[in-house]
């Protein structure tokens, strides 16, 4: 570890790292750490950090016979999810952040949070983490530096990003990077803020150690700040998985899909084809499970990269049945956060389907009457390369061409299994109107229906009205844009049961989409878009009840009329900044529904 006065990595004096060195010195003067450590991302560095965290109890060794290299971290019980009410977008003008964000003026926000940072690293080490979001040699990638006093954050950032020496070299070459300052502070919810300054490409996060609040490369950089950069630079930063579907003819189509947090993005990204499809030669490959950056290539198609290098997945519900690839990925070299453990110290969570919990996520003997063994938002952090379906295309600097964009949410009623948007403008409306029931990924009530446009409600770094306008601008006559679809895996019957089996069987829906992209699959035109009939999908081997067929493939005009009134009110809530084209599209469909 370097002593405080020596804040620069060796040999950089006078280089284009001067801005970085100056910022590190400024932060050190404010936070007053005992030592500064520049992270190089090496195995030796990681081993030393892990040993230190084992010694002070930050990491608990799991059973290394069954789970080599794997560790358990128990968060403070008040710090287990993203905190949307404490997350701010600090633009000079309130309207630029929009009604979709909490806003504070940059001056007030800096003053408020700098007061918390003042002296907060005394007695601690300050880690400087250079990282790259995306393949290190991709023109689509962007770099950042996170300064943190949490070695747990360093260990997670090492898995989730390309961290260390190669990233620092790129920063030196490019001379630009996103600045992220983080301290766990006192983990006091009263002294917790996640502040974004898009114009300054700066993030300041205080008082939480939880993933989305503390691993600043993820939501803060790769979505909130990147969405702002993307708007200025003509690309899209989205809350989307990216998967490849290879058919028996060997053709691969890439699909990007946006679902709100904890709605199955990781499961879809790692889908295992149903048996009949496997026999016929269908394959799924995984590029990413949470974030997608895409921009038009020379041929006008959208090309996408996954800016992340790992998965920060929700553990509960992950099983051999629901997601065998995820389960296989997390047998080694994994950091588990807030899971329970078995008597022989293996990680355990609700829905794992094997083993028994002995100790719960708070470290107390498991008592089913008291609390679940794992927190509902318990997570695993693992390198994407450990996933059996991981695709080397995830390292392609050019990205992969996207054939279809999918939006979806948890909609127990009204919304059918799948429909296709008529064109790009209609597709943008479908994304803008997305609704879903809330989940445990953020603090607050679970199961409440809210509008979550493009699954970006918690993550868009600027006014949604401007964001929709940015989406619409891609349809400029020169681009060959993907088709847009909406799916709902969560439709329920009158008895409250899910009507669609989901998981591997979702490939049946993806096959239909690819058929539509190629002009080969049938559909019926309705005011809300093009719907397959049950006969347009391959349902071989599935037993669907009459009620399931009717609700999954049906169009309920009266319900949609009310839905479109509510969509109209939602768009109006953004005032005059809402693009006219989107409002016109909503009204066109509302008229067709009335018609
Ligand atoms: C996540 C989230 O962690 O969306 O991916 O909350
Ligand atoms: Mn997410």
Short mmCIF file of N, CA and C in Angstrom, two decimals, residues 352-412:
data_model
loop_
_atom_site.label_atom_id
_atom_site.label_comp_id
_atom_site.label_asym_id
_atom_site.label_seq_id
_atom_site.Cartn_x
_atom_site.Cartn_y
_atom_site.Cartn_z
N UNK A 352 -33.81 -22.94 -4.14
CA UNK A 352 -32.65 -23.69 -4.64
C UNK A 352 -33.06 -25.14 -4.94
N UNK A 353 -34.00 -25.64 -4.13
CA UNK A 353 -34.56 -26.97 -4.41
C UNK A 353 -33.69 -28.13 -3.93
N UNK A 354 -32.62 -27.86 -3.21
CA UNK A 354 -31.80 -28.94 -2.64
C UNK A 354 -31.14 -28.42 -1.37
N UNK A 355 -30.80 -29.34 -0.46
CA UNK A 355 -30.14 -28.95 0.79
C UNK A 355 -31.11 -28.27 1.75
N UNK A 356 -30.61 -27.99 2.95
CA UNK A 356 -31.43 -27.37 4.01
C UNK A 356 -30.65 -26.22 4.61
N UNK A 357 -31.30 -25.11 4.91
CA UNK A 357 -30.56 -24.01 5.54
C UNK A 357 -30.33 -24.27 7.03
N UNK A 358 -29.17 -23.86 7.53
CA UNK A 358 -28.91 -23.95 8.97
C UNK A 358 -28.80 -22.55 9.57
N UNK A 359 -28.19 -21.64 8.82
CA UNK A 359 -27.98 -20.27 9.31
C UNK A 359 -28.60 -19.32 8.28
N UNK A 360 -29.28 -18.28 8.76
CA UNK A 360 -29.92 -17.36 7.81
C UNK A 360 -28.98 -16.21 7.42
N UNK A 361 -29.47 -15.32 6.58
CA UNK A 361 -28.59 -14.27 6.01
C UNK A 361 -28.13 -13.27 7.05
N UNK A 362 -28.81 -13.24 8.22
CA UNK A 362 -28.36 -12.35 9.29
C UNK A 362 -27.33 -13.04 10.19
N UNK A 363 -27.03 -14.33 9.88
CA UNK A 363 -26.04 -15.05 10.68
C UNK A 363 -26.66 -15.74 11.89
N UNK A 364 -28.01 -15.81 11.92
CA UNK A 364 -28.67 -16.45 13.05
C UNK A 364 -29.17 -17.83 12.65
N UNK A 365 -29.37 -18.74 13.64
CA UNK A 365 -29.89 -20.08 13.30
C UNK A 365 -31.20 -19.91 12.51
N UNK A 366 -31.34 -20.70 11.45
CA UNK A 366 -32.52 -20.54 10.58
C UNK A 366 -33.80 -20.89 11.32
N UNK A 367 -34.79 -20.02 11.24
CA UNK A 367 -36.09 -20.25 11.84
C UNK A 367 -37.13 -19.77 10.81
N UNK A 368 -37.80 -20.77 10.20
CA UNK A 368 -38.73 -20.44 9.11
C UNK A 368 -39.79 -19.43 9.55
N UNK A 369 -40.14 -19.44 10.83
CA UNK A 369 -41.17 -18.53 11.33
C UNK A 369 -40.64 -17.10 11.47
N UNK A 370 -39.34 -16.94 11.44
CA UNK A 370 -38.75 -15.63 11.73
C UNK A 370 -38.46 -14.84 10.45
N UNK A 371 -37.71 -15.45 9.54
CA UNK A 371 -37.36 -14.76 8.29
C UNK A 371 -36.86 -15.80 7.30
N UNK A 372 -36.87 -15.47 6.01
CA UNK A 372 -36.33 -16.44 5.04
C UNK A 372 -34.84 -16.65 5.28
N UNK A 373 -34.31 -17.78 4.80
CA UNK A 373 -32.88 -18.04 4.99
C UNK A 373 -32.05 -17.03 4.22
N UNK A 374 -32.48 -16.75 2.98
CA UNK A 374 -31.76 -15.74 2.17
C UNK A 374 -32.63 -14.50 2.09
N UNK A 375 -31.99 -13.33 2.05
CA UNK A 375 -32.78 -12.13 1.79
C UNK A 375 -33.36 -12.24 0.37
N UNK A 376 -34.61 -11.80 0.13
CA UNK A 376 -35.19 -11.94 -1.23
C UNK A 376 -34.34 -11.29 -2.32
N UNK A 377 -33.50 -10.32 -1.95
CA UNK A 377 -32.62 -9.68 -2.93
C UNK A 377 -31.16 -10.15 -2.73
N UNK A 378 -30.98 -11.36 -2.18
CA UNK A 378 -29.62 -11.91 -2.04
C UNK A 378 -29.02 -12.08 -3.43
N UNK A 379 -27.71 -11.92 -3.54
CA UNK A 379 -27.08 -11.87 -4.86
C UNK A 379 -25.88 -12.80 -4.97
N UNK A 380 -25.51 -13.14 -6.20
CA UNK A 380 -24.21 -13.75 -6.46
C UNK A 380 -23.46 -12.86 -7.43
N UNK A 381 -22.15 -12.76 -7.24
CA UNK A 381 -21.30 -12.01 -8.18
C UNK A 381 -20.32 -13.02 -8.78
N UNK A 382 -20.35 -13.14 -10.09
CA UNK A 382 -19.51 -14.16 -10.73
C UNK A 382 -19.09 -13.68 -12.12
N UNK A 383 -17.92 -14.13 -12.54
CA UNK A 383 -17.44 -13.77 -13.88
C UNK A 383 -18.34 -14.39 -14.94
N UNK A 384 -18.67 -13.62 -15.97
CA UNK A 384 -19.53 -14.13 -17.05
C UNK A 384 -18.91 -15.33 -17.74
N UNK A 385 -17.58 -15.38 -17.73
CA UNK A 385 -16.90 -16.48 -18.43
C UNK A 385 -17.16 -17.83 -17.78
N UNK A 386 -17.63 -17.83 -16.53
CA UNK A 386 -17.93 -19.11 -15.88
C UNK A 386 -19.28 -19.69 -16.33
N UNK A 387 -20.01 -18.93 -17.12
CA UNK A 387 -21.34 -19.40 -17.54
C UNK A 387 -21.20 -20.35 -18.72
N UNK A 388 -21.79 -21.56 -18.64
CA UNK A 388 -21.64 -22.52 -19.75
C UNK A 388 -22.16 -21.96 -21.08
N UNK A 389 -23.12 -21.02 -21.05
CA UNK A 389 -23.63 -20.50 -22.32
C UNK A 389 -22.95 -19.18 -22.73
N UNK A 390 -21.91 -18.75 -21.98
CA UNK A 390 -21.21 -17.49 -22.30
C UNK A 390 -20.68 -17.55 -23.73
N UNK A 391 -20.86 -16.46 -24.47
CA UNK A 391 -20.41 -16.43 -25.86
C UNK A 391 -19.14 -15.58 -25.99
N UNK A 392 -18.13 -16.09 -26.70
CA UNK A 392 -16.94 -15.26 -26.95
C UNK A 392 -17.27 -13.98 -27.71
N UNK A 393 -18.46 -13.94 -28.34
CA UNK A 393 -18.89 -12.70 -29.02
C UNK A 393 -19.04 -11.55 -28.03
N UNK A 394 -19.12 -11.88 -26.72
CA UNK A 394 -19.18 -10.82 -25.70
C UNK A 394 -17.90 -10.00 -25.70
N UNK A 395 -16.84 -10.53 -26.28
CA UNK A 395 -15.56 -9.80 -26.35
C UNK A 395 -15.37 -9.13 -27.71
N UNK A 396 -16.34 -9.28 -28.61
CA UNK A 396 -16.20 -8.70 -29.95
C UNK A 396 -16.23 -7.17 -29.84
N UNK A 397 -15.15 -6.50 -30.21
CA UNK A 397 -15.13 -5.04 -30.05
C UNK A 397 -16.19 -4.32 -30.87
N UNK A 398 -16.65 -4.95 -31.95
CA UNK A 398 -17.68 -4.32 -32.80
C UNK A 398 -19.07 -4.51 -32.21
N UNK A 399 -19.23 -5.42 -31.27
CA UNK A 399 -20.56 -5.75 -30.74
C UNK A 399 -21.26 -6.75 -31.64
N UNK A 400 -22.49 -7.10 -31.28
CA UNK A 400 -23.27 -8.05 -32.07
C UNK A 400 -24.48 -7.33 -32.67
N UNK A 401 -24.89 -7.70 -33.91
CA UNK A 401 -26.03 -7.01 -34.53
C UNK A 401 -27.34 -7.47 -33.90
N UNK A 402 -28.20 -6.53 -33.57
CA UNK A 402 -29.46 -6.85 -32.87
C UNK A 402 -30.60 -6.99 -33.87
N UNK A 403 -31.28 -8.15 -33.84
CA UNK A 403 -32.41 -8.41 -34.74
C UNK A 403 -33.74 -7.98 -34.12
N UNK A 404 -33.82 -8.07 -32.78
CA UNK A 404 -35.10 -7.76 -32.12
C UNK A 404 -34.85 -7.16 -30.75
N UNK A 405 -35.70 -6.21 -30.41
CA UNK A 405 -35.69 -5.63 -29.06
C UNK A 405 -36.99 -6.04 -28.39
N UNK A 406 -36.88 -6.49 -27.14
CA UNK A 406 -38.05 -7.00 -26.43
C UNK A 406 -38.25 -6.19 -25.16
N UNK A 407 -39.49 -5.74 -24.93
CA UNK A 407 -39.84 -5.11 -23.66
C UNK A 407 -40.79 -6.04 -22.91
N UNK A 408 -40.76 -5.99 -21.59
CA UNK A 408 -41.69 -6.85 -20.85
C UNK A 408 -41.74 -6.49 -19.38
N UNK A 409 -42.79 -6.97 -18.72
CA UNK A 409 -42.90 -6.71 -17.28
C UNK A 409 -43.77 -7.76 -16.65
N UNK A 410 -43.99 -7.60 -15.35
CA UNK A 410 -44.89 -8.52 -14.63
C UNK A 410 -46.29 -7.95 -14.74
N UNK A 411 -47.13 -8.54 -15.59
CA UNK A 411 -48.50 -8.06 -15.78
C UNK A 411 -49.44 -9.23 -15.58
N UNK A 412 -49.99 -9.39 -14.36
CA UNK A 412 -50.86 -10.55 -14.09
C UNK A 412 -52.14 -10.56 -14.92
#
